[in-house]
PDB file of C-alpha atoms in Angstrom:
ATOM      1  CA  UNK A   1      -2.804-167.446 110.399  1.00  0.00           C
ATOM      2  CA  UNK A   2      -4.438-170.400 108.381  1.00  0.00           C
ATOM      3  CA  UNK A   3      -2.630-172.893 106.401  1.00  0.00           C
ATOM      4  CA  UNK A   4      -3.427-171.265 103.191  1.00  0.00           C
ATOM      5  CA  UNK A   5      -1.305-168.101 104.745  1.00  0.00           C
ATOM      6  CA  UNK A   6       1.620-170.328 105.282  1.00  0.00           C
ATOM      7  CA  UNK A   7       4.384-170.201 102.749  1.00  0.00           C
ATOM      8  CA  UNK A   8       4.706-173.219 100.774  1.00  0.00           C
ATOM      9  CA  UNK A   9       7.917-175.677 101.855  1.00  0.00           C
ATOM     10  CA  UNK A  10      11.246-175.179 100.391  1.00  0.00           C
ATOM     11  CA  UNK A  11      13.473-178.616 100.274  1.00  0.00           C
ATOM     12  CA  UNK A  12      16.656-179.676 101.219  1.00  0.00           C
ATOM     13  CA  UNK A  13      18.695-182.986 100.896  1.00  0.00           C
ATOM     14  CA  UNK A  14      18.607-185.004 104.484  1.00  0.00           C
ATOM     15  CA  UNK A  15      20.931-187.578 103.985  1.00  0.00           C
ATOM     16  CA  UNK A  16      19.693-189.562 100.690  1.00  0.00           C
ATOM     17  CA  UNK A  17      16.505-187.753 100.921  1.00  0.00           C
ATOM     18  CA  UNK A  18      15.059-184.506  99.618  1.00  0.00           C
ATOM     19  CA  UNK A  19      12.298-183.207 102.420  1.00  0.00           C
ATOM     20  CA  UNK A  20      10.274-180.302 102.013  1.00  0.00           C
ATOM     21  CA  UNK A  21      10.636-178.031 105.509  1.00  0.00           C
ATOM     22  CA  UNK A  22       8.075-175.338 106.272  1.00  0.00           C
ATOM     23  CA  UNK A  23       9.915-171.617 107.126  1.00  0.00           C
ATOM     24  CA  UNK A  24      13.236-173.022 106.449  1.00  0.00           C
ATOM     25  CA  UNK A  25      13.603-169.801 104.097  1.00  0.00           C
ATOM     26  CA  UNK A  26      12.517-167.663 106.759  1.00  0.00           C
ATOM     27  CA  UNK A  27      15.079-169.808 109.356  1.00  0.00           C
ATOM     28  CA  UNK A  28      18.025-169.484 107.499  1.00  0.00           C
ATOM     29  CA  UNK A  29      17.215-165.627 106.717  1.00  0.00           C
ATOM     30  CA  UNK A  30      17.439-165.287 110.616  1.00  0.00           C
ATOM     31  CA  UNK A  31      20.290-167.299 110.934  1.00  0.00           C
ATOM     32  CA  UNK A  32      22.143-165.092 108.158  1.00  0.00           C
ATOM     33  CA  UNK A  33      21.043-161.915 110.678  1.00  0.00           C
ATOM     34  CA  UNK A  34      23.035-164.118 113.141  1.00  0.00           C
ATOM     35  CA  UNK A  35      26.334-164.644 111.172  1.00  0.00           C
ATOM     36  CA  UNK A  36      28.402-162.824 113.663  1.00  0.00           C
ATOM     37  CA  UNK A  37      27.715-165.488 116.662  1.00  0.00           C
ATOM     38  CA  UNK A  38      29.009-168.338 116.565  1.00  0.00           C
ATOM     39  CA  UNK A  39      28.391-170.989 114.220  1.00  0.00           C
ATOM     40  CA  UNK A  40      27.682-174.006 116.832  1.00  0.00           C
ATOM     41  CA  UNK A  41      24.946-171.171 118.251  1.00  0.00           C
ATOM     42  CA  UNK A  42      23.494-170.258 115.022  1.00  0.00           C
ATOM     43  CA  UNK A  43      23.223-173.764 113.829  1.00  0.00           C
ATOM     44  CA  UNK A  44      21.447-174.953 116.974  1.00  0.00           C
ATOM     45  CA  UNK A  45      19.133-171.980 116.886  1.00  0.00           C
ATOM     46  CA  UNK A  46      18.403-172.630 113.104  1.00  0.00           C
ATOM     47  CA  UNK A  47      17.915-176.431 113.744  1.00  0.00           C
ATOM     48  CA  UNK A  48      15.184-175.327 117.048  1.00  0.00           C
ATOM     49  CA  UNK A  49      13.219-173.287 114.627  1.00  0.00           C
ATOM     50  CA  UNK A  50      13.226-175.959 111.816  1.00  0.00           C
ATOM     51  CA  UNK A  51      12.309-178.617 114.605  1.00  0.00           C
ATOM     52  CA  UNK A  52       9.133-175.980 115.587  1.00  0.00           C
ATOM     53  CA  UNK A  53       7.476-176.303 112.720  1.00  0.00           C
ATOM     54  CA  UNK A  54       8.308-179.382 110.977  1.00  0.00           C
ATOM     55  CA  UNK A  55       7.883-183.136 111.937  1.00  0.00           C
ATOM     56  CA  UNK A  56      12.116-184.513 112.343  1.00  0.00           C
ATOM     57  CA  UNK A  57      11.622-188.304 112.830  1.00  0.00           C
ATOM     58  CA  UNK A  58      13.143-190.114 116.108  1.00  0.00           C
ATOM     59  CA  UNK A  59      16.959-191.191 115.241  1.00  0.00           C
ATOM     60  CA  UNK A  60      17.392-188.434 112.216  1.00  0.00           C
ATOM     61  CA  UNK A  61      17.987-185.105 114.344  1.00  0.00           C
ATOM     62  CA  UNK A  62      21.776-185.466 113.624  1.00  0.00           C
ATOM     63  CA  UNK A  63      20.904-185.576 109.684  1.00  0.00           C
ATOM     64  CA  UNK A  64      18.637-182.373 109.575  1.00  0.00           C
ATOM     65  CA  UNK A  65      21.228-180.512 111.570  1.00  0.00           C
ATOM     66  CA  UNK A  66      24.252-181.593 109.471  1.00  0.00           C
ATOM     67  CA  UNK A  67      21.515-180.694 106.588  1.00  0.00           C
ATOM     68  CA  UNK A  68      20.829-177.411 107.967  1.00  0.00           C
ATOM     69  CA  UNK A  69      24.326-176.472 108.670  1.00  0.00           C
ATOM     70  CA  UNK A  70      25.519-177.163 105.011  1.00  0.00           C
ATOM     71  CA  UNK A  71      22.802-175.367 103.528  1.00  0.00           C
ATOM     72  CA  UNK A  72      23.793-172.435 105.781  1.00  0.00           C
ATOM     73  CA  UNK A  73      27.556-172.818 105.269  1.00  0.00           C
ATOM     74  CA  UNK A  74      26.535-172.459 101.128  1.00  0.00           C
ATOM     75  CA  UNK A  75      24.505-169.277 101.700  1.00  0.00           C
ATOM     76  CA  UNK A  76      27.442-167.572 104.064  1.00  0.00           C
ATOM     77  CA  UNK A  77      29.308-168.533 100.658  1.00  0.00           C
ATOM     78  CA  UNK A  78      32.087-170.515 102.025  1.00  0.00           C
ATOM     79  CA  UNK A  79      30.551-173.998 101.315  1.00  0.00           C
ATOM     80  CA  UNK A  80      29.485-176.293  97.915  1.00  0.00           C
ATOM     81  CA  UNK A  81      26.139-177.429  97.811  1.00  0.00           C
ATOM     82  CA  UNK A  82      27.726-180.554  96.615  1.00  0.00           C
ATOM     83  CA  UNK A  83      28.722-184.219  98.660  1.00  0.00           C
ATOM     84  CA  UNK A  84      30.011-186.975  96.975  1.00  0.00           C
ATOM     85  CA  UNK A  85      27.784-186.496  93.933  1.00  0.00           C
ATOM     86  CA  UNK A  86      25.792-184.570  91.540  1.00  0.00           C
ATOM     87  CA  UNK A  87      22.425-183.102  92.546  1.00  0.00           C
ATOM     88  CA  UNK A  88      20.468-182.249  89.101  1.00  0.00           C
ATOM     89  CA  UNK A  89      16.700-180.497  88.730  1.00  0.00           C
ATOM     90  CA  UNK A  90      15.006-180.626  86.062  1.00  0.00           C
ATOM     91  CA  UNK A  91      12.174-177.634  85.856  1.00  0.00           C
ATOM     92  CA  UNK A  92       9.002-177.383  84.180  1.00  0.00           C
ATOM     93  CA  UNK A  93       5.761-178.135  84.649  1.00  0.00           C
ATOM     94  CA  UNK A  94       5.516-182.133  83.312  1.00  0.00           C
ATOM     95  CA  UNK A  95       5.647-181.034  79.466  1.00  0.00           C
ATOM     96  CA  UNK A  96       7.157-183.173  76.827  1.00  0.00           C
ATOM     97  CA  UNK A  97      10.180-181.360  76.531  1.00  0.00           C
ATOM     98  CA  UNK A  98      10.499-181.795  80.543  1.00  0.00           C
ATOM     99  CA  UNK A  99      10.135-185.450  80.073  1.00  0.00           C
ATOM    100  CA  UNK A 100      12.445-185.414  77.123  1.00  0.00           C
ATOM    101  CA  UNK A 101      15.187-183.295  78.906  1.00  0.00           C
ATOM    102  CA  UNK A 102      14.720-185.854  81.616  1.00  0.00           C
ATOM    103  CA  UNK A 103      15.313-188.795  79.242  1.00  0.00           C
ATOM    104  CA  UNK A 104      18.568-186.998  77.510  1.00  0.00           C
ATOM    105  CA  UNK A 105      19.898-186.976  81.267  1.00  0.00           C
ATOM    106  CA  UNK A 106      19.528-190.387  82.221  1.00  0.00           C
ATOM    107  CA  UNK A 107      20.452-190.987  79.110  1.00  0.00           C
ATOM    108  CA  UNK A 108      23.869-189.612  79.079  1.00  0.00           C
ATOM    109  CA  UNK A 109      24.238-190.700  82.488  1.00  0.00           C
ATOM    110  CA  UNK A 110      24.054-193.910  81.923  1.00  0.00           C
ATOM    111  CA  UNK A 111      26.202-193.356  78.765  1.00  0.00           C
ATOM    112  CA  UNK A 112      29.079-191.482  80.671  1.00  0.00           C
ATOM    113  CA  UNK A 113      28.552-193.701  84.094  1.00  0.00           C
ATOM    114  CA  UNK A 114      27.535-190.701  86.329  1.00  0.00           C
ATOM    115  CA  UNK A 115      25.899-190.593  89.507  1.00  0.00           C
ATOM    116  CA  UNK A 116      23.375-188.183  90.562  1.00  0.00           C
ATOM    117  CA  UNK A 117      20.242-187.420  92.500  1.00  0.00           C
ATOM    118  CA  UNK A 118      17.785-186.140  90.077  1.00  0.00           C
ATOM    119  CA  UNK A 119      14.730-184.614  91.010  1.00  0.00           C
ATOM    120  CA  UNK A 120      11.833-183.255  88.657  1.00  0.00           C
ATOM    121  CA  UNK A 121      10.428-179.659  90.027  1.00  0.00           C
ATOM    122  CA  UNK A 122       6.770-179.275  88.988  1.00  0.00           C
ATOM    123  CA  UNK A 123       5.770-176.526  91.805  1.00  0.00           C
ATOM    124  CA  UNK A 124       6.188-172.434  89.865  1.00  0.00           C
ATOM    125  CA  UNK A 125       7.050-171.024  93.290  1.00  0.00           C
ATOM    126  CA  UNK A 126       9.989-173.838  93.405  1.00  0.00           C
ATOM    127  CA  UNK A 127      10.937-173.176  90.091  1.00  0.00           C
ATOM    128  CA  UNK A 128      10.802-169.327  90.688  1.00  0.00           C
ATOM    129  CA  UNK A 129      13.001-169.667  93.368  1.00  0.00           C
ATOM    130  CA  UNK A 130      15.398-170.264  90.479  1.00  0.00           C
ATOM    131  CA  UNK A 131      14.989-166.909  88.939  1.00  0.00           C
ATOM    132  CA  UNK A 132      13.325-168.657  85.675  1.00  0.00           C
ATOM    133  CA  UNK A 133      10.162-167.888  84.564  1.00  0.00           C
ATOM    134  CA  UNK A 134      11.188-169.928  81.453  1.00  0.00           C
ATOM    135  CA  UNK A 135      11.144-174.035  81.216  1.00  0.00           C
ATOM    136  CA  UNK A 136      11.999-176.422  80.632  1.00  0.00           C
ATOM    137  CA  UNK A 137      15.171-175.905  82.631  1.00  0.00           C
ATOM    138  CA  UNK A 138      18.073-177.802  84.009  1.00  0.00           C
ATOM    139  CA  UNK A 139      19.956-177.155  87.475  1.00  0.00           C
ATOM    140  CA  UNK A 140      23.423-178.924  88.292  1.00  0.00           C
ATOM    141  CA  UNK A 141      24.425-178.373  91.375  1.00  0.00           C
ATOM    142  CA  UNK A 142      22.578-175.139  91.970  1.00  0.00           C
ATOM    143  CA  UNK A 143      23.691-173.641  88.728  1.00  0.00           C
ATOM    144  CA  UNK A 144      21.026-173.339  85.853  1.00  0.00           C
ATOM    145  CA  UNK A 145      22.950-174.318  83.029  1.00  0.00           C
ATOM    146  CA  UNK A 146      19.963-173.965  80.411  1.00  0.00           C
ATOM    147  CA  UNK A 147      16.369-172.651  80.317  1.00  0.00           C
ATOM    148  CA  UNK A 148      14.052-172.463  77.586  1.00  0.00           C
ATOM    149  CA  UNK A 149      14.814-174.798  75.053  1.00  0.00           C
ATOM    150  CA  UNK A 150      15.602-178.696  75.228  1.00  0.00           C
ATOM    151  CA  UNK A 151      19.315-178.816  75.029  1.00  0.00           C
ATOM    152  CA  UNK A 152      21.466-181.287  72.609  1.00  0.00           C
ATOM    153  CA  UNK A 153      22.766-184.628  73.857  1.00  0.00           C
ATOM    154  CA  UNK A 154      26.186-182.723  73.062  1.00  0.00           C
ATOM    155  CA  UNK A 155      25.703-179.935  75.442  1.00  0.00           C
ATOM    156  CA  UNK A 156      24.091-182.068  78.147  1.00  0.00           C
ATOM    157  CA  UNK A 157      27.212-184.695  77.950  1.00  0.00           C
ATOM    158  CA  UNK A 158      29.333-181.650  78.229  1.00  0.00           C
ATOM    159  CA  UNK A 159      27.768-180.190  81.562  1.00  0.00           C
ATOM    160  CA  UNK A 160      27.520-183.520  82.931  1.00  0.00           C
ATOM    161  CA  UNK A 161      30.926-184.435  82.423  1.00  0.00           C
ATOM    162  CA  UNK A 162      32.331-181.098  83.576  1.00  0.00           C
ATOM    163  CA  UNK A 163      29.982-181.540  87.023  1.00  0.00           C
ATOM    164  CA  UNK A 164      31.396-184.901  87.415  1.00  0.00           C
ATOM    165  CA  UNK A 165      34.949-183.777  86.702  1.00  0.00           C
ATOM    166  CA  UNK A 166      35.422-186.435  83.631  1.00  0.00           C
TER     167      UNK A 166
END
């Protein structure tokens, strides 16, 4: 297998950070096979695989397996995606509406005093991941609230607001 076969990194949030992590789709798919052992097992045989394949600097092993172990608590269903705060994606490929949807956000974050992590996705296969074939788009919290069309400030505020619970 070269490393044009490989299938392209997926992220997820370590600590403060969002890393991409090679086969971390294909990990957790095995670790969902697993969901009858228990979860200590499971976790430590997700975090092995991850640690295979990917580079998981000195000192931040705890990180990526409280990382890994969230994001596999959300896909069992039983866990939020969400820490302290708001994680928003905005999708689309770097186009003016992108970069004004982008804008509105910080915007009305600022605005509304909210705090979030806010990452641009540029990549289609990250974006497709979404279900969307449509941008730009906006993601709070794992939940595409709009796709298509630049929203208004109204309905942004609104979404916003009702993530943050204000």
């Amino acid at each position: 297998m070269t490393d044009q076969d490989l299938p392209l990194p997926r992220s997820l949030k370590i600590g403060r950070a969002v890393v991409g992590l090679l086969e971390l789709d294909q990990a957790l798919g095995l670790a969902l096979a697993e969901a009858d052992q228990p979860r200590a097992e499971v976790v430590a045989r997700l975090y092995e695989r991850i640690a295979r394949r990917n580079y998981i600097p000195l000192g931040l092993e705890e990180e990526y397996r409280r990382a890994l172990e969230r994001e596999y608590g959300r896909l069992l269903g039983g866990e939020s995606r969400r820490d302290s705060h708001l994680e928003i994606r905005i999708l689309g490929p770097g186009c003016v509406s992108c970069n004004r949807l982008q804008e509105l956000v910080f915007e009305v974050m600022a605005q509304r005093g909210v705090a979030a992590d806010i990452l641009q996705i540029h990549d289609p296969d990250e974006i497709g991941r979404f279900g969307l074939n449509r941008t730009p788009a906006l993601v709070i919290d794992g939940r595409v609230v709009c796709a298509g069309r630049l929203p208004s400030r109204a309905e942004v505020e609104e979404w916003l607001c009702a993530a943050a619970g204000l």
